[in-house]
Amino acid sequence: MSTDFKLEAVVIPVTDVDKAKAFYEELDWRLDADFAFDNGFRVVQFTPPGSPASVQFGTNITTAQPGSAQGLYLIVSDIEAARAELAARGIDVSQAFHPATPGAQFHNDGDHLNGPADEHASYSSFATFNDPDGNTWLLQEVTTRLPGRIDTSEATYTSVDDLRQALQRAATAHGEHEARNGGKFDEQWPEWYATYMVAERTGQELPQ
């Protein structure tokens, strides 16, 4: 298929538009639109930090039951940092957890194990929070993408914080690299960092 089909926005059902708007403003998501029309139609759009896709809600926009949107993924590179930021904003967010059984992350009464997955295995650590209507957002920590999930010809970072965390992971890995080589200072560290960061972001084999 040669035509791009880009997911632009997801509609969620809410009861009180202004209350929902205040909640997503508290998250510090970017308000893109709030358009109201004489026929009662109103659309509000927010975009999470670093996200290419947005969320919409309003009046006369969906017949779905308010609170019925479940398991809406928000991908983060550090589950504990993301959770701490939400908590600091007064959001009632769960503790970080990893599922003991496949799919348990989608159930509040599921088989959850406290804390991030061992060694922060990519795709394996979660936290959840709800908006005022009970629409459920699922934070998922992703540090290395599976092959074929992204364009391997380019590596991009969505925010300063995303890039900072990637640099920190590269610094830790490079320290281990130098230790394996007898602790000798690596004069080619910029090249090593660049290789590591691109490989990590594009799902390729990491340098050792």
JSON list of C-alpha atoms in Angstrom, two decimals:
[
{"chain": "A", "resi": 1, "resn": "MET", "atom": "CA", "xyz": [0.00, 0.00, 0.00]},
{"chain": "A", "resi": 2, "resn": "SER", "atom": "CA", "xyz": [1.52, 3.34, -1.06]},
{"chain": "A", "resi": 3, "resn": "THR", "atom": "CA", "xyz": [-0.96, 5.69, 0.62]},
{"chain": "A", "resi": 4, "resn": "ASP", "atom": "CA", "xyz": [-0.27, 6.77, 4.21]},
{"chain": "A", "resi": 5, "resn": "PHE", "atom": "CA", "xyz": [-3.14, 6.18, 6.63]},
{"chain": "A", "resi": 6, "resn": "LYS", "atom": "CA", "xyz": [-2.15, 8.10, 9.74]},
{"chain": "A", "resi": 7, "resn": "LEU", "atom": "CA", "xyz": [-4.09, 7.69, 12.98]},
{"chain": "A", "resi": 8, "resn": "GLU", "atom": "CA", "xyz": [-4.84, 11.31, 13.87]},
{"chain": "A", "resi": 9, "resn": "ALA", "atom": "CA", "xyz": [-7.33, 11.26, 16.74]},
{"chain": "A", "resi": 10, "resn": "VAL", "atom": "CA", "xyz": [-9.26, 8.88, 18.99]},
{"chain": "A", "resi": 11, "resn": "VAL", "atom": "CA", "xyz": [-12.72, 9.83, 20.30]},
{"chain": "A", "resi": 12, "resn": "ILE", "atom": "CA", "xyz": [-13.56, 9.11, 23.93]},
{"chain": "A", "resi": 13, "resn": "PRO", "atom": "CA", "xyz": [-17.05, 9.42, 25.47]},
{"chain": "A", "resi": 14, "resn": "VAL", "atom": "CA", "xyz": [-17.53, 11.82, 28.39]},
{"chain": "A", "resi": 15, "resn": "THR", "atom": "CA", "xyz": [-20.50, 13.06, 30.43]},
{"chain": "A", "resi": 16, "resn": "ASP", "atom": "CA", "xyz": [-19.41, 16.60, 31.29]},
{"chain": "A", "resi": 17, "resn": "VAL", "atom": "CA", "xyz": [-17.27, 18.21, 28.58]},
{"chain": "A", "resi": 18, "resn": "ASP", "atom": "CA", "xyz": [-16.00, 21.07, 30.76]},
{"chain": "A", "resi": 19, "resn": "LYS", "atom": "CA", "xyz": [-15.07, 18.72, 33.60]},
{"chain": "A", "resi": 20, "resn": "ALA", "atom": "CA", "xyz": [-13.20, 16.47, 31.16]},
{"chain": "A", "resi": 21, "resn": "LYS", "atom": "CA", "xyz": [-11.49, 19.48, 29.63]},
{"chain": "A", "resi": 22, "resn": "ALA", "atom": "CA", "xyz": [-10.30, 20.65, 33.05]},
{"chain": "A", "resi": 23, "resn": "PHE", "atom": "CA", "xyz": [-8.90, 17.17, 33.76]},
{"chain": "A", "resi": 24, "resn": "TYR", "atom": "CA", "xyz": [-6.87, 16.99, 30.56]},
{"chain": "A", "resi": 25, "resn": "GLU", "atom": "CA", "xyz": [-5.64, 20.54, 31.08]},
{"chain": "A", "resi": 26, "resn": "GLU", "atom": "CA", "xyz": [-4.41, 19.38, 34.51]},
{"chain": "A", "resi": 27, "resn": "LEU", "atom": "CA", "xyz": [-2.41, 16.71, 32.70]},
{"chain": "A", "resi": 28, "resn": "ASP", "atom": "CA", "xyz": [-0.70, 19.55, 30.80]},
{"chain": "A", "resi": 29, "resn": "TRP", "atom": "CA", "xyz": [-1.77, 18.10, 27.46]},
{"chain": "A", "resi": 30, "resn": "ARG", "atom": "CA", "xyz": [-1.88, 20.57, 24.60]},
{"chain": "A", "resi": 31, "resn": "LEU", "atom": "CA", "xyz": [-5.33, 21.99, 23.90]},
{"chain": "A", "resi": 32, "resn": "ASP", "atom": "CA", "xyz": [-5.70, 21.99, 20.11]},
{"chain": "A", "resi": 33, "resn": "ALA", "atom": "CA", "xyz": [-9.35, 22.89, 19.70]},
{"chain": "A", "resi": 34, "resn": "ASP", "atom": "CA", "xyz": [-12.59, 23.70, 21.47]},
{"chain": "A", "resi": 35, "resn": "PHE", "atom": "CA", "xyz": [-15.22, 24.39, 18.85]},
{"chain": "A", "resi": 36, "resn": "ALA", "atom": "CA", "xyz": [-18.93, 24.69, 19.64]},
{"chain": "A", "resi": 37, "resn": "PHE", "atom": "CA", "xyz": [-21.71, 25.03, 17.05]},
{"chain": "A", "resi": 38, "resn": "ASP", "atom": "CA", "xyz": [-25.31, 26.25, 17.11]},
{"chain": "A", "resi": 39, "resn": "ASN", "atom": "CA", "xyz": [-26.69, 22.75, 16.58]},
{"chain": "A", "resi": 40, "resn": "GLY", "atom": "CA", "xyz": [-25.21, 21.52, 19.89]},
{"chain": "A", "resi": 41, "resn": "PHE", "atom": "CA", "xyz": [-22.15, 19.85, 18.42]},
{"chain": "A", "resi": 42, "resn": "ARG", "atom": "CA", "xyz": [-18.92, 20.57, 20.31]},
{"chain": "A", "resi": 43, "resn": "VAL", "atom": "CA", "xyz": [-15.48, 19.07, 19.84]},
{"chain": "A", "resi": 44, "resn": "VAL", "atom": "CA", "xyz": [-12.51, 19.41, 22.16]},
{"chain": "A", "resi": 45, "resn": "GLN", "atom": "CA", "xyz": [-9.10, 18.04, 21.18]},
{"chain": "A", "resi": 46, "resn": "PHE", "atom": "CA", "xyz": [-6.02, 17.45, 23.33]},
{"chain": "A", "resi": 47, "resn": "THR", "atom": "CA", "xyz": [-2.63, 16.03, 22.38]},
{"chain": "A", "resi": 48, "resn": "PRO", "atom": "CA", "xyz": [-0.37, 14.32, 24.96]},
{"chain": "A", "resi": 49, "resn": "PRO", "atom": "CA", "xyz": [3.25, 15.56, 25.11]},
{"chain": "A", "resi": 50, "resn": "GLY", "atom": "CA", "xyz": [5.33, 14.03, 22.33]},
{"chain": "A", "resi": 51, "resn": "SER", "atom": "CA", "xyz": [2.38, 12.23, 20.77]},
{"chain": "A", "resi": 52, "resn": "PRO", "atom": "CA", "xyz": [1.61, 12.32, 17.02]},
{"chain": "A", "resi": 53, "resn": "ALA", "atom": "CA", "xyz": [-2.03, 11.41, 17.73]},
{"chain": "A", "resi": 54, "resn": "SER", "atom": "CA", "xyz": [-4.69, 13.26, 19.71]},
{"chain": "A", "resi": 55, "resn": "VAL", "atom": "CA", "xyz": [-7.82, 12.57, 21.75]},
{"chain": "A", "resi": 56, "resn": "GLN", "atom": "CA", "xyz": [-11.21, 14.16, 21.09]},
{"chain": "A", "resi": 57, "resn": "PHE", "atom": "CA", "xyz": [-14.40, 14.42, 23.12]},
{"chain": "A", "resi": 58, "resn": "GLY", "atom": "CA", "xyz": [-17.43, 16.67, 23.19]},
{"chain": "A", "resi": 59, "resn": "THR", "atom": "CA", "xyz": [-21.18, 16.71, 22.71]},
{"chain": "A", "resi": 60, "resn": "ASN", "atom": "CA", "xyz": [-23.03, 14.92, 19.91]},
{"chain": "A", "resi": 61, "resn": "ILE", "atom": "CA", "xyz": [-19.72, 13.35, 18.93]},
{"chain": "A", "resi": 62, "resn": "THR", "atom": "CA", "xyz": [-20.27, 9.69, 19.90]},
{"chain": "A", "resi": 63, "resn": "THR", "atom": "CA", "xyz": [-23.03, 7.39, 21.11]},
{"chain": "A", "resi": 64, "resn": "ALA", "atom": "CA", "xyz": [-20.63, 5.32, 23.21]},
{"chain": "A", "resi": 65, "resn": "GLN", "atom": "CA", "xyz": [-21.27, 5.09, 26.95]},
{"chain": "A", "resi": 66, "resn": "PRO", "atom": "CA", "xyz": [-19.16, 7.59, 28.95]},
{"chain": "A", "resi": 67, "resn": "GLY", "atom": "CA", "xyz": [-16.25, 5.79, 30.57]},
{"chain": "A", "resi": 68, "resn": "SER", "atom": "CA", "xyz": [-16.34, 2.89, 28.11]},
{"chain": "A", "resi": 69, "resn": "ALA", "atom": "CA", "xyz": [-12.96, 3.69, 26.51]},
{"chain": "A", "resi": 70, "resn": "GLN", "atom": "CA", "xyz": [-10.54, 1.26, 28.10]},
{"chain": "A", "resi": 71, "resn": "GLY", "atom": "CA", "xyz": [-6.85, 0.44, 27.68]},
{"chain": "A", "resi": 72, "resn": "LEU", "atom": "CA", "xyz": [-5.85, 3.62, 25.86]},
{"chain": "A", "resi": 73, "resn": "TYR", "atom": "CA", "xyz": [-2.08, 3.34, 25.51]},
{"chain": "A", "resi": 74, "resn": "LEU", "atom": "CA", "xyz": [0.33, 6.10, 26.47]},
{"chain": "A", "resi": 75, "resn": "ILE", "atom": "CA", "xyz": [3.89, 5.03, 25.70]},
{"chain": "A", "resi": 76, "resn": "VAL", "atom": "CA", "xyz": [6.65, 6.29, 28.00]},
{"chain": "A", "resi": 77, "resn": "SER", "atom": "CA", "xyz": [10.37, 5.60, 28.20]},
{"chain": "A", "resi": 78, "resn": "ASP", "atom": "CA", "xyz": [10.50, 5.59, 32.03]},
{"chain": "A", "resi": 79, "resn": "ILE", "atom": "CA", "xyz": [7.41, 4.25, 33.80]},
{"chain": "A", "resi": 80, "resn": "GLU", "atom": "CA", "xyz": [8.42, 5.45, 37.26]},
{"chain": "A", "resi": 81, "resn": "ALA", "atom": "CA", "xyz": [9.28, 8.98, 36.10]},
{"chain": "A", "resi": 82, "resn": "ALA", "atom": "CA", "xyz": [6.01, 9.21, 34.16]},
{"chain": "A", "resi": 83, "resn": "ARG", "atom": "CA", "xyz": [4.01, 7.98, 37.12]},
{"chain": "A", "resi": 84, "resn": "ALA", "atom": "CA", "xyz": [5.74, 10.42, 39.48]},
{"chain": "A", "resi": 85, "resn": "GLU", "atom": "CA", "xyz": [4.98, 13.33, 37.14]},
{"chain": "A", "resi": 86, "resn": "LEU", "atom": "CA", "xyz": [1.29, 12.44, 37.02]},
{"chain": "A", "resi": 87, "resn": "ALA", "atom": "CA", "xyz": [1.11, 12.03, 40.80]},
{"chain": "A", "resi": 88, "resn": "ALA", "atom": "CA", "xyz": [2.76, 15.43, 41.25]},
{"chain": "A", "resi": 89, "resn": "ARG", "atom": "CA", "xyz": [-0.10, 16.91, 39.20]},
{"chain": "A", "resi": 90, "resn": "GLY", "atom": "CA", "xyz": [-2.62, 15.39, 41.57]},
{"chain": "A", "resi": 91, "resn": "ILE", "atom": "CA", "xyz": [-3.63, 12.54, 39.28]},
{"chain": "A", "resi": 92, "resn": "ASP", "atom": "CA", "xyz": [-4.73, 9.31, 40.98]},
{"chain": "A", "resi": 93, "resn": "VAL", "atom": "CA", "xyz": [-2.36, 6.97, 39.16]},
{"chain": "A", "resi": 94, "resn": "SER", "atom": "CA", "xyz": [-1.65, 3.37, 40.11]},
{"chain": "A", "resi": 95, "resn": "GLN", "atom": "CA", "xyz": [1.70, 2.09, 41.25]},
{"chain": "A", "resi": 96, "resn": "ALA", "atom": "CA", "xyz": [3.95, 0.72, 38.53]},
{"chain": "A", "resi": 97, "resn": "PHE", "atom": "CA", "xyz": [3.31, -2.98, 37.93]},
{"chain": "A", "resi": 98, "resn": "HIS", "atom": "CA", "xyz": [4.01, -5.81, 35.55]},
{"chain": "A", "resi": 99, "resn": "PRO", "atom": "CA", "xyz": [1.47, -8.51, 34.67]},
{"chain": "A", "resi": 100, "resn": "ALA", "atom": "CA", "xyz": [1.96, -12.02, 35.98]},
{"chain": "A", "resi": 101, "resn": "THR", "atom": "CA", "xyz": [-0.19, -13.42, 33.20]},
{"chain": "A", "resi": 102, "resn": "PRO", "atom": "CA", "xyz": [-0.67, -12.19, 29.61]},
{"chain": "A", "resi": 103, "resn": "GLY", "atom": "CA", "xyz": [-3.33, -9.48, 29.35]},
{"chain": "A", "resi": 104, "resn": "ALA", "atom": "CA", "xyz": [-3.56, -8.85, 33.09]},
{"chain": "A", "resi": 105, "resn": "GLN", "atom": "CA", "xyz": [-2.64, -5.21, 32.50]},
{"chain": "A", "resi": 106, "resn": "PHE", "atom": "CA", "xyz": [-6.14, -4.63, 31.09]},
{"chain": "A", "resi": 107, "resn": "HIS", "atom": "CA", "xyz": [-7.93, -5.65, 34.28]},
{"chain": "A", "resi": 108, "resn": "ASN", "atom": "CA", "xyz": [-7.97, -3.69, 37.54]},
{"chain": "A", "resi": 109, "resn": "ASP", "atom": "CA", "xyz": [-8.39, -6.94, 39.44]},
{"chain": "A", "resi": 110, "resn": "GLY", "atom": "CA", "xyz": [-5.86, -8.69, 37.23]},
{"chain": "A", "resi": 111, "resn": "ASP", "atom": "CA", "xyz": [-2.80, -10.61, 38.29]},
{"chain": "A", "resi": 112, "resn": "HIS", "atom": "CA", "xyz": [-0.42, -7.70, 38.84]},
{"chain": "A", "resi": 113, "resn": "LEU", "atom": "CA", "xyz": [3.06, -7.86, 40.34]},
{"chain": "A", "resi": 114, "resn": "ASN", "atom": "CA", "xyz": [4.30, -4.73, 42.09]},
{"chain": "A", "resi": 115, "resn": "GLY", "atom": "CA", "xyz": [7.02, -2.67, 40.46]},
{"chain": "A", "resi": 116, "resn": "PRO", "atom": "CA", "xyz": [8.44, -2.53, 36.94]},
{"chain": "A", "resi": 117, "resn": "ALA", "atom": "CA", "xyz": [9.39, -5.70, 35.11]},
{"chain": "A", "resi": 118, "resn": "ASP", "atom": "CA", "xyz": [12.81, -7.23, 35.75]},
{"chain": "A", "resi": 119, "resn": "GLU", "atom": "CA", "xyz": [15.54, -5.10, 34.15]},
{"chain": "A", "resi": 120, "resn": "HIS", "atom": "CA", "xyz": [12.76, -2.83, 32.86]},
{"chain": "A", "resi": 121, "resn": "ALA", "atom": "CA", "xyz": [12.10, -5.23, 29.99]},
{"chain": "A", "resi": 122, "resn": "SER", "atom": "CA", "xyz": [10.58, -3.24, 27.14]},
{"chain": "A", "resi": 123, "resn": "TYR", "atom": "CA", "xyz": [6.78, -3.49, 26.74]},
{"chain": "A", "resi": 124, "resn": "SER", "atom": "CA", "xyz": [6.43, -5.12, 30.17]},
{"chain": "A", "resi": 125, "resn": "SER", "atom": "CA", "xyz": [5.85, -2.37, 32.78]},
{"chain": "A", "resi": 126, "resn": "PHE", "atom": "CA", "xyz": [2.58, -0.50, 33.27]},
{"chain": "A", "resi": 127, "resn": "ALA", "atom": "CA", "xyz": [0.58, 1.97, 35.33]},
{"chain": "A", "resi": 128, "resn": "THR", "atom": "CA", "xyz": [-3.01, 3.15, 34.92]},
{"chain": "A", "resi": 129, "resn": "PHE", "atom": "CA", "xyz": [-5.19, 6.16, 35.61]},
{"chain": "A", "resi": 130, "resn": "ASN", "atom": "CA", "xyz": [-8.77, 7.16, 34.80]},
{"chain": "A", "resi": 131, "resn": "ASP", "atom": "CA", "xyz": [-10.38, 10.38, 33.67]},
{"chain": "A", "resi": 132, "resn": "PRO", "atom": "CA", "xyz": [-13.47, 11.65, 35.57]},
{"chain": "A", "resi": 133, "resn": "ASP", "atom": "CA", "xyz": [-15.79, 9.37, 33.59]},
{"chain": "A", "resi": 134, "resn": "GLY", "atom": "CA", "xyz": [-13.66, 6.27, 34.05]},
{"chain": "A", "resi": 135, "resn": "ASN", "atom": "CA", "xyz": [-12.04, 6.14, 30.63]},
{"chain": "A", "resi": 136, "resn": "THR", "atom": "CA", "xyz": [-8.86, 4.23, 31.36]},
{"chain": "A", "resi": 137, "resn": "TRP", "atom": "CA", "xyz": [-5.37, 5.20, 30.25]},
{"chain": "A", "resi": 138, "resn": "LEU", "atom": "CA", "xyz": [-2.60, 2.61, 30.30]},
{"chain": "A", "resi": 139, "resn": "LEU", "atom": "CA", "xyz": [0.99, 3.76, 30.61]},
{"chain": "A", "resi": 140, "resn": "GLN", "atom": "CA", "xyz": [3.42, 1.30, 29.02]},
{"chain": "A", "resi": 141, "resn": "GLU", "atom": "CA", "xyz": [7.20, 1.54, 29.24]},
{"chain": "A", "resi": 142, "resn": "VAL", "atom": "CA", "xyz": [8.86, 0.99, 25.87]},
{"chain": "A", "resi": 143, "resn": "THR", "atom": "CA", "xyz": [12.61, 1.48, 25.56]},
{"chain": "A", "resi": 144, "resn": "THR", "atom": "CA", "xyz": [13.43, -0.82, 22.63]},
{"chain": "A", "resi": 145, "resn": "ARG", "atom": "CA", "xyz": [11.00, -1.48, 19.81]},
{"chain": "A", "resi": 146, "resn": "LEU", "atom": "CA", "xyz": [10.43, -4.91, 18.34]},
{"chain": "A", "resi": 147, "resn": "PRO", "atom": "CA", "xyz": [11.78, -5.37, 14.80]},
{"chain": "A", "resi": 148, "resn": "GLY", "atom": "CA", "xyz": [9.41, -4.17, 12.12]},
{"chain": "A", "resi": 149, "resn": "ARG", "atom": "CA", "xyz": [7.50, -1.85, 14.44]},
{"chain": "A", "resi": 150, "resn": "ILE", "atom": "CA", "xyz": [9.20, 1.34, 13.29]},
{"chain": "A", "resi": 151, "resn": "ASP", "atom": "CA", "xyz": [11.01, 2.84, 10.34]},
{"chain": "A", "resi": 152, "resn": "THR", "atom": "CA", "xyz": [14.60, 1.65, 10.76]},
{"chain": "A", "resi": 153, "resn": "SER", "atom": "CA", "xyz": [15.86, 4.37, 8.46]},
{"chain": "A", "resi": 154, "resn": "GLU", "atom": "CA", "xyz": [15.41, 7.08, 11.07]},
{"chain": "A", "resi": 155, "resn": "ALA", "atom": "CA", "xyz": [15.50, 7.58, 14.83]},
{"chain": "A", "resi": 156, "resn": "THR", "atom": "CA", "xyz": [13.50, 10.39, 16.39]},
{"chain": "A", "resi": 157, "resn": "TYR", "atom": "CA", "xyz": [12.91, 11.67, 19.92]},
{"chain": "A", "resi": 158, "resn": "THR", "atom": "CA", "xyz": [9.63, 13.28, 20.82]},
{"chain": "A", "resi": 159, "resn": "SER", "atom": "CA", "xyz": [10.76, 15.59, 23.63]},
{"chain": "A", "resi": 160, "resn": "VAL", "atom": "CA", "xyz": [13.74, 16.88, 25.60]},
{"chain": "A", "resi": 161, "resn": "ASP", "atom": "CA", "xyz": [12.92, 14.41, 28.37]},
{"chain": "A", "resi": 162, "resn": "ASP", "atom": "CA", "xyz": [12.73, 11.51, 25.92]},
{"chain": "A", "resi": 163, "resn": "LEU", "atom": "CA", "xyz": [16.18, 12.41, 24.56]},
{"chain": "A", "resi": 164, "resn": "ARG", "atom": "CA", "xyz": [17.61, 12.91, 28.06]},
{"chain": "A", "resi": 165, "resn": "GLN", "atom": "CA", "xyz": [16.49, 9.45, 29.15]},
{"chain": "A", "resi": 166, "resn": "ALA", "atom": "CA", "xyz": [17.94, 7.91, 25.98]},
{"chain": "A", "resi": 167, "resn": "LEU", "atom": "CA", "xyz": [21.27, 9.61, 26.70]},
{"chain": "A", "resi": 168, "resn": "GLN", "atom": "CA", "xyz": [21.23, 8.29, 30.25]},
{"chain": "A", "resi": 169, "resn": "ARG", "atom": "CA", "xyz": [20.65, 4.73, 29.05]},
{"chain": "A", "resi": 170, "resn": "ALA", "atom": "CA", "xyz": [23.46, 5.13, 26.51]},
{"chain": "A", "resi": 171, "resn": "ALA", "atom": "CA", "xyz": [25.78, 6.49, 29.23]},
{"chain": "A", "resi": 172, "resn": "THR", "atom": "CA", "xyz": [25.05, 3.51, 31.47]},
{"chain": "A", "resi": 173, "resn": "ALA", "atom": "CA", "xyz": [25.62, 1.05, 28.64]},
{"chain": "A", "resi": 174, "resn": "HIS", "atom": "CA", "xyz": [28.81, 2.82, 27.60]},
{"chain": "A", "resi": 175, "resn": "GLY", "atom": "CA", "xyz": [30.13, 2.64, 31.15]},
{"chain": "A", "resi": 176, "resn": "GLU", "atom": "CA", "xyz": [29.63, -1.13, 31.04]},
{"chain": "A", "resi": 177, "resn": "HIS", "atom": "CA", "xyz": [31.33, -1.17, 27.63]},
{"chain": "A", "resi": 178, "resn": "GLU", "atom": "CA", "xyz": [34.41, 0.60, 29.03]},
{"chain": "A", "resi": 179, "resn": "ALA", "atom": "CA", "xyz": [34.46, -1.72, 32.05]},
{"chain": "A", "resi": 180, "resn": "ARG", "atom": "CA", "xyz": [34.54, -4.76, 29.77]},
{"chain": "A", "resi": 181, "resn": "ASN", "atom": "CA", "xyz": [37.56, -3.21, 28.07]},
{"chain": "A", "resi": 182, "resn": "GLY", "atom": "CA", "xyz": [39.56, -2.82, 31.25]},
{"chain": "A", "resi": 183, "resn": "GLY", "atom": "CA", "xyz": [38.24, 0.62, 32.15]},
{"chain": "A", "resi": 184, "resn": "LYS", "atom": "CA", "xyz": [40.20, 2.31, 29.36]},
{"chain": "A", "resi": 185, "resn": "PHE", "atom": "CA", "xyz": [38.80, 5.67, 28.27]},
{"chain": "A", "resi": 186, "resn": "ASP", "atom": "CA", "xyz": [36.99, 5.33, 24.97]},
{"chain": "A", "resi": 187, "resn": "GLU", "atom": "CA", "xyz": [38.03, 8.23, 22.75]},
{"chain": "A", "resi": 188, "resn": "GLN", "atom": "CA", "xyz": [35.38, 7.23, 20.24]},
{"chain": "A", "resi": 189, "resn": "TRP", "atom": "CA", "xyz": [32.55, 7.58, 22.76]},
{"chain": "A", "resi": 190, "resn": "PRO", "atom": "CA", "xyz": [30.48, 10.02, 20.62]},
{"chain": "A", "resi": 191, "resn": "GLU", "atom": "CA", "xyz": [30.32, 7.46, 17.81]},
{"chain": "A", "resi": 192, "resn": "TRP", "atom": "CA", "xyz": [29.48, 4.68, 20.31]},
{"chain": "A", "resi": 193, "resn": "TYR", "atom": "CA", "xyz": [26.69, 6.78, 21.85]},
{"chain": "A", "resi": 194, "resn": "ALA", "atom": "CA", "xyz": [25.23, 7.59, 18.45]},
{"chain": "A", "resi": 195, "resn": "THR", "atom": "CA", "xyz": [25.34, 3.98, 17.32]},
{"chain": "A", "resi": 196, "resn": "TYR", "atom": "CA", "xyz": [23.74, 2.78, 20.55]},
{"chain": "A", "resi": 197, "resn": "MET", "atom": "CA", "xyz": [20.97, 5.37, 20.56]},
{"chain": "A", "resi": 198, "resn": "VAL", "atom": "CA", "xyz": [19.99, 4.80, 16.94]},
{"chain": "A", "resi": 199, "resn": "ALA", "atom": "CA", "xyz": [20.08, 1.01, 17.36]},
{"chain": "A", "resi": 200, "resn": "GLU", "atom": "CA", "xyz": [17.97, 1.18, 20.54]},
{"chain": "A", "resi": 201, "resn": "ARG", "atom": "CA", "xyz": [15.37, 3.47, 18.99]},
{"chain": "A", "resi": 202, "resn": "THR", "atom": "CA", "xyz": [15.08, 1.52, 15.73]},
{"chain": "A", "resi": 203, "resn": "GLY", "atom": "CA", "xyz": [15.04, -1.97, 17.26]},
{"chain": "A", "resi": 204, "resn": "GLN", "atom": "CA", "xyz": [18.43, -3.08, 15.92]},
{"chain": "A", "resi": 205, "resn": "GLU", "atom": "CA", "xyz": [21.15, -5.05, 17.71]},
{"chain": "A", "resi": 206, "resn": "LEU", "atom": "CA", "xyz": [22.85, -2.94, 20.38]},
{"chain": "A", "resi": 207, "resn": "PRO", "atom": "CA", "xyz": [26.63, -2.45, 20.40]},
{"chain": "A", "resi": 208, "resn": "GLN", "atom": "CA", "xyz": [28.54, -4.16, 23.21]}
]
